[in-house]
XYZ file of C-alpha atoms in Angstrom:
598
model
C -0.010 -0.070 -0.150
C 1.151 3.387 -0.965
C 2.088 5.543 1.865
C 0.444 9.007 2.483
C 2.275 12.092 2.655
C 2.398 14.127 5.662
C 3.984 17.474 5.995
C 4.374 19.331 9.425
C 5.137 23.036 9.571
C 6.981 23.691 12.578
C 9.353 21.666 14.743
C 8.492 22.435 18.275
C 7.310 20.231 21.498
C 3.708 19.801 20.550
C 4.003 19.055 16.885
C 6.857 16.419 17.626
C 4.979 15.057 20.179
C 2.057 14.460 17.661
C 4.743 12.734 15.383
C 5.806 10.546 18.325
C 2.434 9.660 19.443
C 1.403 8.785 15.567
C 4.488 6.523 15.180
C 3.310 4.606 18.376
C -0.114 3.980 16.451
C 0.774 3.741 12.845
C 4.651 3.789 12.315
C 4.325 2.886 8.569
C 1.204 4.888 7.337
C 3.147 8.489 6.286
C 5.996 9.598 4.587
C 6.494 12.454 7.059
C 8.673 15.627 6.226
C 9.190 18.204 8.959
C 9.951 22.073 8.133
C 11.373 24.173 11.124
C 12.535 27.760 10.840
C 15.319 27.169 13.431
C 18.662 25.573 12.758
C 18.102 23.208 15.744
C 16.164 19.967 15.767
C 13.233 19.667 18.791
C 14.618 21.335 22.010
C 12.799 21.887 25.295
C 11.869 25.477 25.066
C 10.732 25.381 28.709
C 14.269 24.939 29.808
C 15.895 28.131 28.082
C 16.156 29.590 31.361
C 18.822 27.070 32.532
C 20.735 27.660 29.516
C 20.542 31.258 29.891
C 21.672 30.913 33.639
C 24.662 28.678 32.334
C 23.307 25.500 34.219
C 22.455 23.862 31.148
C 23.579 23.814 27.131
C 21.537 23.295 24.062
C 22.510 19.645 24.095
C 21.248 19.146 27.430
C 17.832 20.457 26.540
C 17.353 18.478 23.154
C 14.500 16.383 23.119
C 14.839 14.834 19.537
C 17.982 15.088 17.718
C 18.639 14.827 14.063
C 19.276 11.117 14.526
C 15.901 10.747 15.968
C 14.343 11.791 12.742
C 16.719 9.782 10.652
C 15.973 6.785 12.404
C 12.177 7.352 11.863
C 12.744 7.923 8.458
C 11.371 11.384 8.683
C 12.709 14.016 6.159
C 14.234 17.012 8.207
C 14.227 20.431 6.776
C 16.064 22.944 9.302
C 16.411 26.593 9.160
C 13.787 26.655 6.467
C 10.736 28.612 6.829
C 7.677 27.726 5.176
C 5.981 31.027 3.710
C 3.175 29.645 1.575
C 0.568 26.853 1.449
C -1.380 26.023 -1.897
C -4.211 24.077 -0.441
C -5.398 23.242 -3.847
C -2.655 21.687 -5.342
C -1.607 20.548 -1.639
C 1.909 21.874 -1.788
C 4.099 24.012 0.634
C 6.692 26.172 -0.174
C 9.885 27.329 2.020
C 11.550 30.730 1.672
C 14.549 29.071 -0.101
C 12.404 27.495 -2.630
C 12.055 24.080 -1.337
C 8.699 22.455 -1.556
C 6.649 19.463 -0.211
C 3.452 17.911 -1.494
C 1.153 16.569 1.212
C -2.207 14.428 1.648
C -2.374 15.781 5.229
C -0.552 18.831 6.673
C -0.098 19.498 10.303
C 0.547 23.006 11.341
C 2.563 23.591 14.452
C 3.672 27.205 14.150
C 3.577 28.104 17.763
C 3.652 31.619 18.856
C 5.448 34.956 18.510
C 6.557 37.036 21.324
C 4.596 40.248 21.754
C 6.410 43.510 21.234
C 5.493 46.701 23.222
C 4.325 49.323 20.240
C 6.554 51.951 21.862
C 9.121 54.347 20.071
C 12.523 52.697 20.112
C 11.257 49.150 20.059
C 13.581 48.436 16.761
C 16.876 49.688 18.531
C 19.981 47.460 18.743
C 19.872 45.948 22.386
C 16.308 45.387 22.492
C 15.120 41.532 22.346
C 12.683 39.099 23.155
C 13.186 35.615 25.076
C 11.682 32.995 22.741
C 14.381 30.854 21.363
C 18.046 29.770 21.656
C 18.732 32.879 19.303
C 17.487 34.960 21.990
C 19.544 33.421 24.434
C 22.939 33.591 22.810
C 22.059 37.406 22.423
C 21.604 37.702 25.780
C 24.848 36.053 26.954
C 26.786 37.818 24.539
C 25.290 41.289 25.842
C 26.069 40.111 29.459
C 29.789 40.148 28.445
C 29.712 43.449 27.222
C 27.244 45.630 29.220
C 26.192 46.253 32.494
C 22.536 47.161 33.312
C 19.744 45.011 31.743
C 15.947 45.879 32.251
C 13.219 42.845 31.771
C 10.041 44.358 30.770
C 7.368 41.722 32.275
C 7.029 40.000 35.706
C 5.764 36.804 34.537
C 7.386 33.378 34.562
C 9.663 34.227 31.565
C 10.543 37.662 32.614
C 11.548 36.402 36.018
C 13.443 33.725 34.701
C 15.308 35.962 31.998
C 16.083 38.425 34.929
C 17.500 35.494 37.158
C 19.819 34.399 34.229
C 21.247 37.911 33.362
C 21.743 38.419 37.199
C 23.751 35.129 37.266
C 25.709 36.317 34.174
C 26.845 39.126 36.362
C 24.287 42.091 35.127
C 22.531 44.173 37.466
C 18.764 43.734 36.463
C 15.530 45.674 37.114
C 12.105 43.861 36.264
C 9.542 46.373 34.979
C 5.912 45.178 35.547
C 2.520 47.001 34.956
C 0.567 45.244 37.517
C 0.537 45.732 41.571
C 2.420 42.198 42.003
C 4.262 39.774 40.019
C 3.038 36.733 38.371
C -0.586 38.257 39.055
C -2.227 35.408 36.774
C -0.463 32.541 38.748
C -0.336 34.052 42.339
C -2.226 36.007 44.706
C -1.013 39.166 46.072
C 0.684 37.436 49.430
C 2.288 34.721 47.816
C 3.645 36.932 45.195
C 4.993 39.393 47.807
C 7.015 36.585 49.481
C 8.582 35.708 45.880
C 9.532 39.468 45.257
C 11.204 39.532 48.861
C 13.063 36.197 47.855
C 14.000 37.723 44.555
C 15.204 41.174 46.050
C 17.581 39.174 48.485
C 19.074 37.623 45.501
C 19.983 40.961 43.961
C 17.029 41.657 41.577
C 15.430 45.218 41.646
C 11.615 45.740 40.947
C 9.702 48.752 39.518
C 6.132 47.678 39.810
C 2.865 49.600 38.245
C 5.256 51.079 35.703
C 4.077 51.766 32.434
C 6.800 51.992 29.535
C 6.374 55.259 27.195
C 9.714 54.857 25.099
C 13.178 53.418 24.782
C 16.033 55.992 24.482
C 19.080 55.442 22.535
C 22.516 56.628 22.199
C 24.189 58.332 19.369
C 24.936 54.608 17.938
C 21.394 53.733 17.731
C 21.672 51.264 20.844
C 19.214 51.381 23.909
C 20.547 53.352 26.780
C 17.527 53.991 28.948
C 13.798 53.447 29.458
C 11.383 56.257 30.085
C 7.994 55.726 31.869
C 4.745 57.395 31.412
C 5.109 58.883 35.057
C 8.046 60.775 33.759
C 10.804 58.501 35.430
C 13.199 56.635 33.686
C 16.124 53.930 34.290
C 19.492 52.997 32.569
C 19.166 50.164 30.452
C 22.073 48.722 28.170
C 19.946 45.653 27.134
C 16.253 45.475 27.213
C 14.264 42.160 27.296
C 10.549 42.370 26.550
C 8.694 39.477 28.122
C 5.179 40.647 27.744
C 3.500 37.731 26.617
C 2.687 35.543 23.205
C 0.490 35.689 20.375
C -0.488 32.627 18.437
C 1.388 32.382 15.169
C -1.117 32.150 12.698
C -0.273 34.225 9.789
C 0.888 31.367 7.374
C -2.639 29.783 7.807
C -4.706 32.912 7.498
C -2.588 33.563 4.072
C -3.712 30.346 2.469
C -7.460 30.917 3.606
C -7.966 29.053 6.552
C -10.121 30.288 9.340
C -8.246 32.284 11.956
C -9.482 34.185 15.295
C -6.783 34.836 17.367
C -5.019 31.625 16.478
C -5.734 28.908 14.000
C -9.664 27.760 14.569
C -9.636 24.030 15.191
C -12.466 21.496 16.141
C -12.186 18.758 18.764
C -10.146 16.481 16.447
C -7.694 19.327 15.831
C -8.740 19.660 12.102
C -9.287 23.330 10.783
C -12.260 23.555 8.326
C -10.204 22.179 5.746
C -10.441 18.413 6.838
C -6.884 17.656 5.359
C -5.146 20.354 7.515
C -4.474 19.955 11.315
C -3.249 22.131 13.745
C -1.851 21.812 17.491
C 0.011 23.742 20.088
C 0.318 27.350 20.796
C -0.755 28.490 17.316
C -4.319 26.968 17.914
C -7.798 28.484 18.976
C -9.896 25.739 20.041
C -13.492 26.673 21.551
C -12.202 30.135 22.166
C -8.869 29.418 24.007
C -5.435 29.477 23.103
C -3.208 27.602 25.336
C 0.368 28.357 26.681
C 1.129 25.766 28.877
C 2.744 22.466 27.820
C 0.220 20.047 29.234
C -2.932 21.048 27.010
C -0.615 20.888 24.057
C 0.304 17.301 24.714
C -3.103 16.674 25.114
C -3.953 18.152 21.827
C -1.127 16.285 20.253
C -2.322 12.722 21.393
C -5.939 13.558 19.980
C -4.346 14.676 16.561
C -2.319 11.568 16.171
C -5.332 9.486 16.932
C -6.992 11.313 13.947
C -4.080 11.069 11.671
C -3.735 7.342 12.165
C -7.371 7.154 11.143
C -8.679 5.686 14.569
C -11.083 8.791 14.788
C -11.981 7.831 18.486
C -10.438 10.797 20.108
C -11.775 14.120 20.974
C -9.994 17.226 22.808
C -12.645 19.026 24.672
C -10.211 21.781 26.604
C -8.107 21.461 29.603
C -8.451 22.301 33.190
C -5.023 23.641 33.905
C -2.813 24.066 36.822
C 0.580 26.171 36.977
C 3.363 24.254 38.731
C 6.331 26.716 38.409
C 10.063 26.767 39.545
C 11.112 30.486 39.585
C 14.969 30.682 40.342
C 14.810 27.666 42.762
C 11.426 28.792 44.521
C 8.565 26.443 44.091
C 5.136 27.812 43.216
C 1.769 26.031 42.175
C -1.836 27.394 41.508
C -4.963 25.689 40.075
C -8.570 26.892 39.509
C -10.191 29.865 41.151
C -7.320 30.697 43.716
C -8.447 34.150 43.936
C -11.620 33.422 45.425
C -14.376 35.850 45.948
C -17.655 36.862 48.149
C -19.218 33.424 47.578
C -16.076 31.119 48.882
C -14.260 30.309 51.559
C -10.548 30.404 52.314
C -8.179 28.039 54.442
C -5.000 29.920 54.929
C -1.454 28.430 56.121
C 1.141 31.107 56.467
C 4.771 30.913 57.668
C 6.725 33.738 56.093
C 9.907 32.800 58.261
C 9.681 29.243 56.912
C 8.862 30.361 53.497
C 5.630 28.502 53.158
C 2.333 30.052 52.116
C -0.778 27.849 51.179
C -4.197 29.346 50.229
C -7.259 26.947 49.463
C -10.349 28.147 48.234
C -13.434 26.332 48.891
C -17.073 26.706 47.483
C -20.275 24.697 48.107
C -17.819 22.008 50.106
C -15.698 21.602 47.198
C -12.045 22.771 46.588
C -12.105 25.105 43.470
C -8.696 26.628 43.911
C -5.392 26.421 45.524
C -2.392 28.830 45.584
C 0.942 27.347 47.087
C 4.437 28.803 47.537
C 7.460 27.179 49.056
C 5.742 23.749 49.661
C 4.127 22.469 46.499
C 4.602 18.643 47.286
C 0.547 18.436 47.487
C 0.040 20.319 44.391
C -0.944 17.397 42.227
C -3.530 16.127 44.957
C -5.038 19.585 45.443
C -5.436 19.673 41.375
C -7.110 16.281 41.494
C -9.662 17.528 43.998
C -10.200 20.665 42.084
C -10.653 18.638 38.720
C -12.832 15.890 39.983
C -14.840 18.150 42.328
C -15.622 15.686 45.238
C -16.955 16.906 48.482
C -14.160 17.778 51.031
C -16.246 17.946 54.040
C -14.681 14.653 55.774
C -11.248 16.040 55.239
C -11.739 19.621 55.559
C -9.599 19.702 59.036
C -6.763 18.248 57.738
C -6.890 19.839 54.150
C -4.187 22.413 54.686
C -1.584 19.733 55.949
C -1.810 17.684 52.758
C -2.472 14.192 51.471
C 0.435 13.121 53.534
C -1.299 13.974 56.798
C -4.289 12.068 56.006
C -2.116 8.777 55.496
C -0.352 9.156 58.730
C 3.030 10.397 57.005
C 4.418 13.350 58.415
C 7.354 15.833 57.361
C 9.112 15.835 54.101
C 12.089 13.596 54.630
C 12.603 10.340 52.800
C 9.976 9.067 50.227
C 6.917 9.487 52.445
C 5.086 11.349 49.766
C 5.690 8.765 47.000
C 4.810 5.927 49.225
C 1.404 7.334 50.190
C 0.527 8.457 46.454
C -2.317 6.384 44.807
C -1.107 4.406 41.547
C -3.669 6.632 39.663
C -2.320 9.813 40.783
C -0.839 12.418 38.553
C 2.910 12.835 38.839
C 3.734 14.525 35.616
C 0.832 17.224 34.656
C 2.824 18.170 31.530
C 2.832 14.726 29.903
C -0.277 13.298 32.064
C 1.951 10.693 33.590
C 0.889 8.584 36.728
C 2.527 7.178 39.476
C 1.471 3.969 38.487
C 2.908 4.246 34.830
C 6.247 5.199 36.509
C 6.542 2.221 38.822
C 5.386 -0.067 35.979
C 8.201 1.159 33.622
C 10.973 1.038 36.489
C 10.050 -2.493 37.258
C 9.609 -3.892 33.788
C 12.466 -2.050 32.118
C 14.883 -2.158 35.220
C 15.313 1.612 35.376
C 17.448 3.149 38.208
C 17.818 6.896 37.020
C 15.938 9.930 36.738
C 17.397 10.227 33.000
C 15.941 6.674 32.276
C 12.378 7.733 33.683
C 12.418 10.590 31.573
C 13.227 8.548 28.414
C 10.861 5.766 28.971
C 7.725 7.624 30.420
C 8.356 11.407 29.542
C 7.860 12.296 33.110
C 9.918 15.135 34.431
C 11.170 15.564 30.739
C 9.229 19.203 30.166
C 9.287 21.525 32.718
C 10.884 19.352 35.129
C 9.043 20.365 38.194
C 8.287 16.868 39.133
C 11.860 15.666 39.018
C 11.928 15.395 42.873
C 8.885 13.434 43.098
C 9.973 10.821 40.217
C 13.131 10.451 42.232
C 11.109 9.681 45.497
C 9.147 7.189 43.632
C 12.304 5.500 42.182
C 13.775 5.299 45.721
C 10.509 3.694 47.061
C 10.657 1.271 44.149
C 14.263 0.153 43.922
C 15.524 1.270 47.190
C 19.335 1.441 47.391
C 19.578 0.647 43.590
C 18.408 4.105 42.694
C 21.251 6.379 40.773
C 20.676 9.982 42.199
C 24.054 11.146 41.370
C 23.421 14.983 40.273
C 24.597 16.083 37.059
C 27.317 18.312 38.937
C 28.888 15.134 40.300
C 29.009 13.146 37.226
C 32.574 12.717 35.505
C 33.795 15.049 33.131
C 34.242 12.293 30.437
C 35.236 8.617 30.497
C 38.604 9.302 30.972
C 38.199 9.811 34.674
C 35.743 9.742 37.525
C 36.363 13.258 38.634
C 33.768 16.186 38.039
C 34.464 19.704 36.767
C 34.418 21.140 40.419
C 36.811 18.442 41.829
C 39.004 19.061 38.983
C 39.311 23.140 39.293
C 39.609 22.646 42.902
C 42.648 20.206 42.651
C 44.173 22.371 40.141
C 44.421 25.209 42.565
C 44.820 23.394 45.797
C 47.894 21.599 44.365
C 49.195 24.156 42.018
C 49.220 21.984 38.952
C 50.423 23.613 35.878
C 50.248 21.403 32.916
C 47.788 18.849 31.459
C 50.208 15.836 31.945
C 50.674 17.131 35.706
C 46.838 16.992 36.281
C 46.339 13.257 34.576
C 49.119 12.239 36.728
C 48.058 13.516 39.977
C 44.232 12.715 39.378
C 45.121 9.048 38.093
C 43.561 9.527 34.571
C 42.676 6.449 32.972
C 43.566 7.374 29.752
C 47.302 8.485 29.177
C 46.422 11.332 26.911
C 42.865 12.241 27.588
C 40.144 13.079 24.852
C 38.538 15.826 22.799
C 36.124 16.691 25.803
C 38.703 16.647 28.827
C 41.891 18.239 27.364
C 39.828 21.641 26.266
C 38.495 21.671 29.710
C 41.603 20.973 31.366
C 43.744 23.511 29.372
C 41.168 26.082 30.113
C 41.018 25.629 33.843
C 44.878 25.774 33.937
C 45.524 28.902 32.441
C 42.332 30.634 34.013
C 43.649 29.234 37.580
C 47.366 30.183 36.947
C 47.566 32.766 34.020
C 51.058 33.390 32.921
C 52.303 30.237 34.761
C 50.194 27.206 33.381
C 51.815 25.701 30.235
C 49.252 26.576 27.447
C 48.622 23.664 25.059
C 47.534 25.258 21.755
C 46.095 22.149 20.442
C 43.964 21.526 23.493
C 42.228 24.897 23.458
C 38.597 24.967 22.332
C 37.745 24.986 18.507
C 36.893 28.661 18.335
C 40.108 29.575 19.690
C 42.337 27.167 17.958
C 40.932 27.328 14.395
C 39.656 31.212 14.287
C 36.233 29.508 13.602
C 32.826 30.583 14.626
C 30.508 27.818 15.662
C 27.126 28.069 13.935
C 23.703 27.315 15.263
C 23.503 23.988 13.244
C 26.799 22.894 14.717
C 28.905 23.583 11.742
C 31.795 25.903 11.643
C 32.256 29.136 9.532
C 36.239 30.126 9.258
C 37.265 33.468 7.879
C 40.399 33.723 5.568
C 43.159 36.029 7.014
C 43.948 38.990 4.726
C 46.695 40.953 6.466
C 46.101 44.613 5.947
C 43.346 43.640 3.342
C 46.031 43.037 1.113
C 45.586 39.451 -1.008
C 46.603 38.212 -4.461
C 44.403 36.627 -7.342
C 46.164 33.192 -6.377
C 44.723 33.549 -2.840
C 41.383 34.691 -4.180
C 41.264 31.602 -6.394
C 42.277 29.236 -3.568
C 39.398 30.519 -1.429
C 37.056 29.950 -4.395
C 38.293 26.277 -4.845
C 37.572 25.761 -1.452
C 34.190 27.088 -1.534
C 33.087 25.232 -4.488
C 34.585 21.815 -2.961
C 32.735 22.171 0.211
C 29.426 23.436 -1.547
C 29.660 26.731 0.670
C 26.205 28.560 0.139
């Protein structure tokens, strides 16, 4: 039977999750082609903040590398933006002229960051926080400039501010509302969060409305003026004021668009051959920006692409579990309350814990947690299922553990007391029972293996601690919970980066051979991973004294090359004083032809 042709426009988390679900159901049904506007394969956009903070790299947050597409016979077009869809001929056209025919088309174009319509918004130094390209620009700016201003006190804005602070910048957060995260937190929890972040060195300018951005004589931003007449210095301005569904492509080909691509409960547009999922979608008047609803859409869409036709997406009851700069936050339902509701409050400002539970007609209708979010999933289950809480009301504020006789936060009491059908990972809809089953049947012993086999903790990562508790309660001492920072630098040694740097300083080691001898390297000469790191640690710890090994430098230093976003290098030929000869120019042309340089 001839395969149908499926083309996907967009290469983000929602679209690729749809393909993963489809491959489980009908792996041989389609010839799949994917167009991605970025030069990277599918990465976890939620984890851009740790990359900005220097805690992770793009490799660490990659969900599906290029090998995954090849292994599943998916034709991948990276760095190719689709600009036209001909629905009559069923062909998509990329900006560079690449075309692809389809029998089914999946639009997963995501969203665009909103740019404040103020004078100066197009100046150099004014950026958004949406992709790896934005992160690269922020990291570069942090090395050259001092004052950063983040406009927007939502989750994205706070994470950008924290990352830039860790990069050494003085950071102010401008927010138009009275308190931070007003859509996720009430005033009390937000003020606790603000105090904690101020203690970390962040500055907040609340209830400030941006009037214009002021530039210097070179056209780079230097300050922000507010409508109240005040202003603040800014060498870098990051706009994190919200997102808008990216529906321009769909609208240009005649699909129905209303603040997003309008879809029905089967994720189809009014053209039944064209599906849409993710942040670009308007379903029943709602555009979702959280990952859990997007993955629910993906499952339904895959069901219909596989021609089973039994799935329906009817919308999502959402909760928000956040980890802002190491502080746990959770909210669900109507956490603001009202005249017809009751509130149960547990407040311990000194201990950094705050709980607000909102009750209506003997049912839990909302929850807001700060500091202690261990029972967030349980509260969300009560909100979603709408059962009476009359019998447990007296113990409600103390969580599910109090009802089962477990107390405190030590050990794995939370994991042990959870029911098998209790949801652990809200992003991916993974229950405790599914995790335990995978651990036992597949012999899993680490969090990374749980992520790989169940998807739990692989999106926002806020349930990682609970997954580890479940692992401990299931396999006991066999659990491998070694944090990443403690893992060896490479296979040549058991030592991690921190231990190596400390030893070089304490033992006054001045060359790579000295380090390898003293620290008992398993291989005599090391490898391409450890040698550049050792060389860097040596010359940065003992400048002018340590022996520099030019062949162990990182590639950018060794070859005068620039690493591109797709992992290739661009090498700039050296022309001293701008003087060259016909023979040299001919040589450059020959190299360009040989390697098909575009």
